PDB file of C-alpha atoms in Angstrom:
ATOM      1  CA  MET A 242     -11.415 -22.547  -5.944  1.00  0.00           C
ATOM      2  CA  ARG A 243     -13.725 -21.930  -8.897  1.00  0.00           C
ATOM      3  CA  ILE A 244     -14.361 -18.221  -9.460  1.00  0.00           C
ATOM      4  CA  ARG A 245     -17.765 -17.034 -10.634  1.00  0.00           C
ATOM      5  CA  MET A 246     -18.234 -13.522 -12.004  1.00  0.00           C
ATOM      6  CA  GLU A 247     -21.727 -12.721 -10.698  1.00  0.00           C
ATOM      7  CA  ALA A 248     -22.087  -9.505  -8.722  1.00  0.00           C
ATOM      8  CA  VAL A 249     -22.215  -9.414  -4.939  1.00  0.00           C
ATOM      9  CA  THR A 250     -25.557  -8.088  -3.709  1.00  0.00           C
ATOM     10  CA  ASP A 251     -25.147  -4.680  -2.009  1.00  0.00           C
ATOM     11  CA  PRO A 252     -21.339  -4.868  -1.650  1.00  0.00           C
ATOM     12  CA  GLY A 253     -21.238  -1.642   0.365  1.00  0.00           C
ATOM     13  CA  ALA A 254     -23.100  -3.353   3.203  1.00  0.00           C
ATOM     14  CA  LEU A 255     -20.498  -6.120   3.550  1.00  0.00           C
ATOM     15  CA  ASP A 256     -17.691  -5.884   6.071  1.00  0.00           C
ATOM     16  CA  ASP A 257     -14.338  -7.571   5.462  1.00  0.00           C
ATOM     17  CA  SER A 258     -15.467 -10.850   7.014  1.00  0.00           C
ATOM     18  CA  GLY A 259     -18.496 -10.914   4.747  1.00  0.00           C
ATOM     19  CA  LEU A 260     -16.375 -10.225   1.700  1.00  0.00           C
ATOM     20  CA  VAL A 261     -13.981 -13.010   2.661  1.00  0.00           C
ATOM     21  CA  ARG A 262     -16.904 -15.434   2.920  1.00  0.00           C
ATOM     22  CA  HIS A 263     -18.131 -14.444  -0.544  1.00  0.00           C
ATOM     23  CA  ALA A 264     -14.596 -14.717  -1.957  1.00  0.00           C
ATOM     24  CA  LEU A 265     -14.135 -18.170  -0.440  1.00  0.00           C
ATOM     25  CA  ALA A 266     -17.400 -19.127  -2.149  1.00  0.00           C
ATOM     26  CA  GLY A 267     -15.740 -18.205  -5.448  1.00  0.00           C
ATOM     27  CA  GLU A 268     -17.589 -14.951  -6.155  1.00  0.00           C
ATOM     28  CA  GLY A 269     -15.261 -12.886  -8.358  1.00  0.00           C
ATOM     29  CA  GLN A 270     -16.837  -9.557  -7.473  1.00  0.00           C
ATOM     30  CA  ALA A 271     -15.821 -10.051  -3.843  1.00  0.00           C
ATOM     31  CA  PHE A 272     -12.154 -10.219  -4.868  1.00  0.00           C
ATOM     32  CA  ARG A 273     -12.521  -6.951  -6.798  1.00  0.00           C
ATOM     33  CA  ILE A 274     -14.187  -5.176  -3.875  1.00  0.00           C
ATOM     34  CA  ILE A 275     -11.433  -6.317  -1.505  1.00  0.00           C
ATOM     35  CA  MET A 276      -8.831  -4.835  -3.854  1.00  0.00           C
ATOM     36  CA  GLN A 277     -10.754  -1.595  -4.315  1.00  0.00           C
ATOM     37  CA  ARG A 278     -11.007  -1.129  -0.555  1.00  0.00           C
ATOM     38  CA  HIS A 279      -7.359  -1.754   0.190  1.00  0.00           C
ATOM     39  CA  ASN A 280      -5.317  -0.840  -2.911  1.00  0.00           C
ATOM     40  CA  ARG A 281      -4.110   2.615  -1.922  1.00  0.00           C
ATOM     41  CA  ARG A 282      -2.852   1.559   1.501  1.00  0.00           C
ATOM     42  CA  LEU A 283      -0.899  -1.408   0.125  1.00  0.00           C
ATOM     43  CA  TYR A 284       0.583   0.640  -2.688  1.00  0.00           C
ATOM     44  CA  ARG A 285       1.744   3.403  -0.370  1.00  0.00           C
ATOM     45  CA  VAL A 286       3.295   0.972   2.098  1.00  0.00           C
ATOM     46  CA  ALA A 287       5.113  -0.881  -0.697  1.00  0.00           C
ATOM     47  CA  ARG A 288       6.146   2.427  -2.270  1.00  0.00           C
ATOM     48  CA  GLY A 289       7.587   3.594   1.034  1.00  0.00           C
ATOM     49  CA  ILE A 290       9.827   0.525   1.223  1.00  0.00           C
ATOM     50  CA  LEU A 291      10.758   0.166  -2.439  1.00  0.00           C
ATOM     51  CA  GLY A 292      10.876   3.796  -3.595  1.00  0.00           C
ATOM     52  CA  ASN A 293       9.720   2.827  -7.084  1.00  0.00           C
ATOM     53  CA  ASP A 294       6.249   3.056  -8.643  1.00  0.00           C
ATOM     54  CA  ALA A 295       6.423   0.024 -10.930  1.00  0.00           C
ATOM     55  CA  GLU A 296       8.019  -2.262  -8.356  1.00  0.00           C
ATOM     56  CA  ALA A 297       5.500  -1.194  -5.713  1.00  0.00           C
ATOM     57  CA  GLU A 298       2.654  -1.978  -8.112  1.00  0.00           C
ATOM     58  CA  ASP A 299       4.133  -5.426  -8.786  1.00  0.00           C
ATOM     59  CA  ALA A 300       4.489  -6.018  -5.040  1.00  0.00           C
ATOM     60  CA  VAL A 301       0.811  -5.175  -4.483  1.00  0.00           C
ATOM     61  CA  GLN A 302      -0.217  -7.545  -7.256  1.00  0.00           C
ATOM     62  CA  GLU A 303       1.825 -10.389  -5.778  1.00  0.00           C
ATOM     63  CA  THR A 304       0.417  -9.605  -2.339  1.00  0.00           C
ATOM     64  CA  TYR A 305      -3.128 -10.129  -3.558  1.00  0.00           C
ATOM     65  CA  LEU A 306      -2.220 -13.371  -5.260  1.00  0.00           C
ATOM     66  CA  GLN A 307      -0.590 -14.671  -2.081  1.00  0.00           C
ATOM     67  CA  ALA A 308      -3.475 -13.492   0.076  1.00  0.00           C
ATOM     68  CA  PHE A 309      -6.193 -14.907  -2.161  1.00  0.00           C
ATOM     69  CA  SER A 310      -4.351 -18.226  -2.391  1.00  0.00           C
ATOM     70  CA  HIS A 311      -4.408 -18.461   1.427  1.00  0.00           C
ATOM     71  CA  LEU A 312      -7.667 -16.664   2.133  1.00  0.00           C
ATOM     72  CA  GLN A 313      -8.897 -19.642   4.132  1.00  0.00           C
ATOM     73  CA  ASP A 314      -6.156 -18.827   6.659  1.00  0.00           C
ATOM     74  CA  PHE A 315      -7.727 -15.444   7.477  1.00  0.00           C
ATOM     75  CA  ARG A 316      -9.466 -15.968  10.827  1.00  0.00           C
ATOM     76  CA  GLY A 317     -10.604 -12.433  11.523  1.00  0.00           C
ATOM     77  CA  ASP A 318      -8.410 -12.063  14.610  1.00  0.00           C
ATOM     78  CA  ALA A 319      -7.021  -8.878  13.026  1.00  0.00           C
ATOM     79  CA  ARG A 320      -8.506  -6.614  10.395  1.00  0.00           C
ATOM     80  CA  LEU A 321      -8.190  -7.778   6.800  1.00  0.00           C
ATOM     81  CA  SER A 322      -6.277  -4.568   6.078  1.00  0.00           C
ATOM     82  CA  THR A 323      -3.718  -5.463   8.772  1.00  0.00           C
ATOM     83  CA  TRP A 324      -3.345  -9.000   7.440  1.00  0.00           C
ATOM     84  CA  LEU A 325      -2.783  -7.709   3.914  1.00  0.00           C
ATOM     85  CA  THR A 326      -0.361  -4.992   5.053  1.00  0.00           C
ATOM     86  CA  ARG A 327       1.918  -7.544   6.672  1.00  0.00           C
ATOM     87  CA  ILE A 328       1.957  -9.538   3.452  1.00  0.00           C
ATOM     88  CA  VAL A 329       2.868  -6.529   1.320  1.00  0.00           C
ATOM     89  CA  ILE A 330       5.614  -5.490   3.752  1.00  0.00           C
ATOM     90  CA  ASN A 331       7.178  -8.943   3.546  1.00  0.00           C
ATOM     91  CA  GLU A 332       6.854  -8.946  -0.243  1.00  0.00           C
ATOM     92  CA  ALA A 333       8.484  -5.516  -0.514  1.00  0.00           C
ATOM     93  CA  LEU A 334      11.302  -6.401   1.895  1.00  0.00           C
ATOM     94  CA  GLY A 335      11.912  -9.608  -0.044  1.00  0.00           C
ATOM     95  CA  ARG A 336      12.406  -7.508  -3.168  1.00  0.00           C
ATOM     96  CA  VAL A 337      14.817  -5.256  -1.294  1.00  0.00           C
ATOM     97  CA  ARG A 338      16.821  -8.272  -0.181  1.00  0.00           C
ATOM     98  CA  ARG A 339      16.982  -9.530  -3.761  1.00  0.00           C
ATOM     99  CA  ARG A 340      18.543  -6.268  -4.881  1.00  0.00           C
ATOM    100  CA  ARG A 341      20.892  -6.066  -1.894  1.00  0.00           C
ATOM    101  CA  ASP A 342      23.707  -4.903  -4.159  1.00  0.00           C
ATOM    102  CA  LEU A 343      21.761  -1.665  -4.684  1.00  0.00           C
ATOM    103  CA  VAL A 344      20.376  -1.091  -1.179  1.00  0.00           C
ATOM    104  CA  ASP A 345      22.157  -1.032   2.172  1.00  0.00           C
ATOM    105  CA  LEU A 346      20.114  -3.564   4.099  1.00  0.00           C
ATOM    106  CA  SER A 347      21.566  -2.342   7.372  1.00  0.00           C
ATOM    107  CA  LEU A 348      19.046   0.508   7.084  1.00  0.00           C
ATOM    108  CA  LEU A 349      16.137  -1.918   7.332  1.00  0.00           C
ATOM    109  CA  ASP A 350      14.899  -3.622  10.478  1.00  0.00           C
ATOM    110  CA  ARG A 351      14.217  -7.342  10.373  1.00  0.00           C
ATOM    111  CA  MET A 352      10.534  -8.168  10.138  1.00  0.00           C
ATOM    112  CA  GLU A 353       8.445 -10.868  11.757  1.00  0.00           C
ATOM    113  CA  GLY A 354       5.319 -12.439  10.304  1.00  0.00           C
ATOM    114  CA  GLY A 355       3.785 -11.480   6.991  1.00  0.00           C
ATOM    115  CA  GLN A 356       0.517  -9.981   5.919  1.00  0.00           C
ATOM    116  CA  ALA A 357      -0.902  -6.651   4.734  1.00  0.00           C
ATOM    117  CA  ARG A 358      -3.405  -3.938   3.897  1.00  0.00           C
ATOM    118  CA  VAL A 359      -4.692  -2.686   0.490  1.00  0.00           C
ATOM    119  CA  LEU A 360      -5.701   0.391  -1.495  1.00  0.00           C
ATOM    120  CA  MET A 361      -8.904   2.292  -2.036  1.00  0.00           C
ATOM    121  CA  PHE A 362      -9.973   4.194  -5.098  1.00  0.00           C
ATOM    122  CA  PRO A 363      -9.509   7.913  -4.503  1.00  0.00           C
ATOM    123  CA  GLY A 364     -12.684   9.958  -4.471  1.00  0.00           C
ATOM    124  CA  PRO A 365     -13.459  12.379  -7.296  1.00  0.00           C
ATOM    125  CA  SER A 366     -11.507  15.591  -7.079  1.00  0.00           C
ATOM    126  CA  ASN A 367     -13.303  18.923  -6.894  1.00  0.00           C
ATOM    127  CA  PRO A 368     -13.336  21.100 -10.019  1.00  0.00           C
ATOM    128  CA  SER A 369     -10.485  23.589  -9.922  1.00  0.00           C
ATOM    129  CA  ASP A 370      -8.537  26.009 -12.067  1.00  0.00           C
ATOM    130  CA  PRO A 371      -6.187  24.304 -14.601  1.00  0.00           C
ATOM    131  CA  GLU A 372      -3.288  26.502 -13.487  1.00  0.00           C
ATOM    132  CA  ASP A 373      -3.908  25.531  -9.885  1.00  0.00           C
ATOM    133  CA  ASP A 374      -3.968  21.861 -10.881  1.00  0.00           C
ATOM    134  CA  ALA A 375      -0.669  22.234 -12.726  1.00  0.00           C
ATOM    135  CA  GLY A 376       0.902  23.968  -9.744  1.00  0.00           C
ATOM    136  CA  ARG A 377      -0.263  21.275  -7.350  1.00  0.00           C
ATOM    137  CA  ALA A 378       1.066  18.585  -9.685  1.00  0.00           C
ATOM    138  CA  ARG A 379       4.509  20.233  -9.667  1.00  0.00           C
ATOM    139  CA  LEU A 380       4.461  20.432  -5.874  1.00  0.00           C
ATOM    140  CA  ARG A 381       3.494  16.767  -5.605  1.00  0.00           C
ATOM    141  CA  ARG A 382       6.404  15.795  -7.828  1.00  0.00           C
ATOM    142  CA  MET A 383       8.778  17.833  -5.655  1.00  0.00           C
ATOM    143  CA  ILE A 384       7.462  16.169  -2.517  1.00  0.00           C
ATOM    144  CA  GLU A 385       7.641  12.690  -4.016  1.00  0.00           C
ATOM    145  CA  ARG A 386      11.251  13.233  -5.077  1.00  0.00           C
ATOM    146  CA  ALA A 387      12.125  14.502  -1.599  1.00  0.00           C
ATOM    147  CA  VAL A 388      10.446  11.502   0.050  1.00  0.00           C
ATOM    148  CA  ASP A 389      12.237   9.147  -2.335  1.00  0.00           C
ATOM    149  CA  GLY A 390      15.512  10.695  -1.167  1.00  0.00           C
ATOM    150  CA  LEU A 391      14.932   9.649   2.463  1.00  0.00           C
ATOM    151  CA  PRO A 392      16.786   6.605   3.838  1.00  0.00           C
ATOM    152  CA  PRO A 393      14.539   3.539   3.405  1.00  0.00           C
ATOM    153  CA  ASP A 394      13.810   3.080   7.124  1.00  0.00           C
ATOM    154  CA  PHE A 395      12.804   6.743   7.462  1.00  0.00           C
ATOM    155  CA  ARG A 396      10.805   6.652   4.225  1.00  0.00           C
ATOM    156  CA  SER A 397       8.671   3.658   5.194  1.00  0.00           C
ATOM    157  CA  VAL A 398       7.758   5.237   8.547  1.00  0.00           C
ATOM    158  CA  PHE A 399       7.036   8.592   6.906  1.00  0.00           C
ATOM    159  CA  MET A 400       4.775   7.046   4.262  1.00  0.00           C
ATOM    160  CA  MET A 401       2.815   5.052   6.820  1.00  0.00           C
ATOM    161  CA  ARG A 402       2.463   7.829   9.410  1.00  0.00           C
ATOM    162  CA  GLU A 403       2.176  11.091   7.446  1.00  0.00           C
ATOM    163  CA  ILE A 404       0.740  10.047   4.101  1.00  0.00           C
ATOM    164  CA  GLU A 405      -1.343   6.997   4.982  1.00  0.00           C
ATOM    165  CA  GLU A 406      -2.086   8.368   8.509  1.00  0.00           C
ATOM    166  CA  MET A 407      -1.503   5.105  10.340  1.00  0.00           C
ATOM    167  CA  SER A 408      -1.152   5.399  14.109  1.00  0.00           C
ATOM    168  CA  ILE A 409       2.207   5.129  15.876  1.00  0.00           C
ATOM    169  CA  GLU A 410       1.157   1.823  17.407  1.00  0.00           C
ATOM    170  CA  GLU A 411      -0.011   0.325  14.106  1.00  0.00           C
ATOM    171  CA  THR A 412       3.107   1.502  12.277  1.00  0.00           C
ATOM    172  CA  ALA A 413       5.333   0.019  14.977  1.00  0.00           C
ATOM    173  CA  SER A 414       3.432  -3.272  14.914  1.00  0.00           C
ATOM    174  CA  GLN A 415       3.532  -3.556  11.133  1.00  0.00           C
ATOM    175  CA  LEU A 416       7.259  -2.791  10.911  1.00  0.00           C
ATOM    176  CA  GLY A 417       8.240  -4.827  13.957  1.00  0.00           C
ATOM    177  CA  ILE A 418       9.870  -1.891  15.755  1.00  0.00           C
ATOM    178  CA  ASN A 419       9.234   0.003  18.994  1.00  0.00           C
ATOM    179  CA  PRO A 420       6.795   2.970  19.043  1.00  0.00           C
ATOM    180  CA  ALA A 421       9.683   5.128  20.257  1.00  0.00           C
ATOM    181  CA  THR A 422      11.643   4.173  17.147  1.00  0.00           C
ATOM    182  CA  VAL A 423       8.693   5.205  14.981  1.00  0.00           C
ATOM    183  CA  LYS A 424       8.661   8.628  16.659  1.00  0.00           C
ATOM    184  CA  THR A 425      12.422   9.064  16.254  1.00  0.00           C
ATOM    185  CA  ARG A 426      12.443   8.068  12.595  1.00  0.00           C
ATOM    186  CA  LEU A 427       9.471  10.261  11.794  1.00  0.00           C
ATOM    187  CA  HIS A 428      11.133  13.217  13.503  1.00  0.00           C
ATOM    188  CA  ARG A 429      14.353  12.705  11.555  1.00  0.00           C
ATOM    189  CA  ALA A 430      12.448  12.233   8.292  1.00  0.00           C
ATOM    190  CA  ARG A 431      10.671  15.540   8.830  1.00  0.00           C
ATOM    191  CA  LEU A 432      13.983  17.293   9.495  1.00  0.00           C
ATOM    192  CA  LEU A 433      15.460  15.910   6.282  1.00  0.00           C
ATOM    193  CA  LEU A 434      12.413  16.916   4.281  1.00  0.00           C
ATOM    194  CA  ARG A 435      12.422  20.438   5.686  1.00  0.00           C
ATOM    195  CA  ARG A 436      15.936  20.843   4.358  1.00  0.00           C
ATOM    196  CA  ALA A 437      14.715  19.862   0.882  1.00  0.00           C
ATOM    197  CA  LEU A 438      11.354  21.619   0.830  1.00  0.00           C
ATOM    198  CA  ALA A 439       9.958  24.926   1.947  1.00  0.00           C
ATOM    199  CA  ALA A 440       7.742  24.598   5.029  1.00  0.00           C
ATOM    200  CA  GLN A 441       4.648  25.700   3.121  1.00  0.00           C
ATOM    201  CA  LEU A 442       4.741  22.564   0.953  1.00  0.00           C
ATOM    202  CA  VAL A 443       3.844  20.314   3.873  1.00  0.00           C
ATOM    203  CA  SER A 444       0.130  21.071   3.423  1.00  0.00           C
ATOM    204  CA  THR A 445       0.140  19.269   0.052  1.00  0.00           C
ATOM    205  CA  LEU A 446       1.423  15.952   1.405  1.00  0.00           C
ATOM    206  CA  LYS A 447      -1.983  14.280   1.487  1.00  0.00           C
ATOM    207  CA  ASP A 448      -2.128  14.514  -2.329  1.00  0.00           C
ATOM    208  CA  ALA A 449       1.264  12.849  -2.807  1.00  0.00           C
ATOM    209  CA  PHE A 450       1.554   9.334  -4.255  1.00  0.00           C
ATOM    210  CA  PRO A 451      -2.015   9.087  -5.547  1.00  0.00           C
ATOM    211  CA  PHE A 452      -3.222   5.718  -6.743  1.00  0.00           C
ATOM    212  CA  ASP A 453      -5.451   6.715  -9.633  1.00  0.00           C
ATOM    213  CA  GLY A 454      -8.440   4.733 -10.788  1.00  0.00           C
ATOM    214  CA  LEU A 455      -6.766   3.370 -13.915  1.00  0.00           C
ATOM    215  CA  ARG A 456      -3.766   1.980 -12.037  1.00  0.00           C
ATOM    216  CA  CYS A 457      -5.990   0.535  -9.329  1.00  0.00           C
ATOM    217  CA  ALA A 458      -8.245  -1.072 -11.934  1.00  0.00           C
ATOM    218  CA  ARG A 459      -5.206  -2.414 -13.790  1.00  0.00           C
ATOM    219  CA  ILE A 460      -3.960  -4.265 -10.718  1.00  0.00           C
ATOM    220  CA  ALA A 461      -7.422  -5.699 -10.101  1.00  0.00           C
ATOM    221  CA  GLU A 462      -7.648  -6.913 -13.718  1.00  0.00           C
ATOM    222  CA  ARG A 463      -4.201  -8.529 -13.580  1.00  0.00           C
ATOM    223  CA  VAL A 464      -4.958 -10.312 -10.328  1.00  0.00           C
ATOM    224  CA  MET A 465      -8.333 -11.567 -11.571  1.00  0.00           C
ATOM    225  CA  ARG A 466      -6.705 -12.788 -14.793  1.00  0.00           C
ATOM    226  CA  ARG A 467      -4.030 -14.679 -12.829  1.00  0.00           C
ATOM    227  CA  LEU A 468      -6.666 -16.225 -10.556  1.00  0.00           C
ATOM    228  CA  GLU A 469      -8.712 -17.356 -13.561  1.00  0.00           C
ATOM    229  CA  GLN A 470      -5.632 -18.786 -15.290  1.00  0.00           C
ATOM    230  CA  ALA A 471      -4.777 -20.764 -12.167  1.00  0.00           C
ATOM    231  CA  GLN A 472      -8.109 -22.574 -12.519  1.00  0.00           C
ATOM    232  CA  ASP A 473      -7.432 -23.795 -16.052  1.00  0.00           C
TER     233      ASP A 473
END
């Protein structure tokens, strides 16, 4: 596929199927828009499985490269975000298996299929007091450390349900487990977190694990560079 860098006309009006058509036609801007729409979701899902910022970022990058290399296989039977999410889950679990000497794989359920969902650029934050910003940043770090301390199977469910706000049914489908298991793991994750954090910190969870514009743009640039190199 030859990639051209001209802009997509009115990208906001295109749904995922439209973007896929433009991407298959080799329009580089379509690839960027796909990544911008899905980056945060993919990062958070990968982060929930891997528990590491840098490795999660690498997993998202590899997910895009796999997805874009097989974009012609996307038939629209499921949402593009679902397709991408399954890919990133498989990529992240593959990394866990490769470091099996560090992680007890008995904590992870076996997966079926492979595809995934991606991240979106966060919206601009409202102006606030610098002291308030500093306090919120400290709380986010506390929450992130507490979430990182969860067992991997609890952490992935918690990230998908509480932070990314995926439904029970979607979480169960993506992880290849029963909805009842999702509920049980989420309940246990909350109990563990309450032991580590004061109850009043729960209200700050939606700000945890942000995917800032620079990191999101960096992944997009790396993926576009790899796609262009593959053409040479």
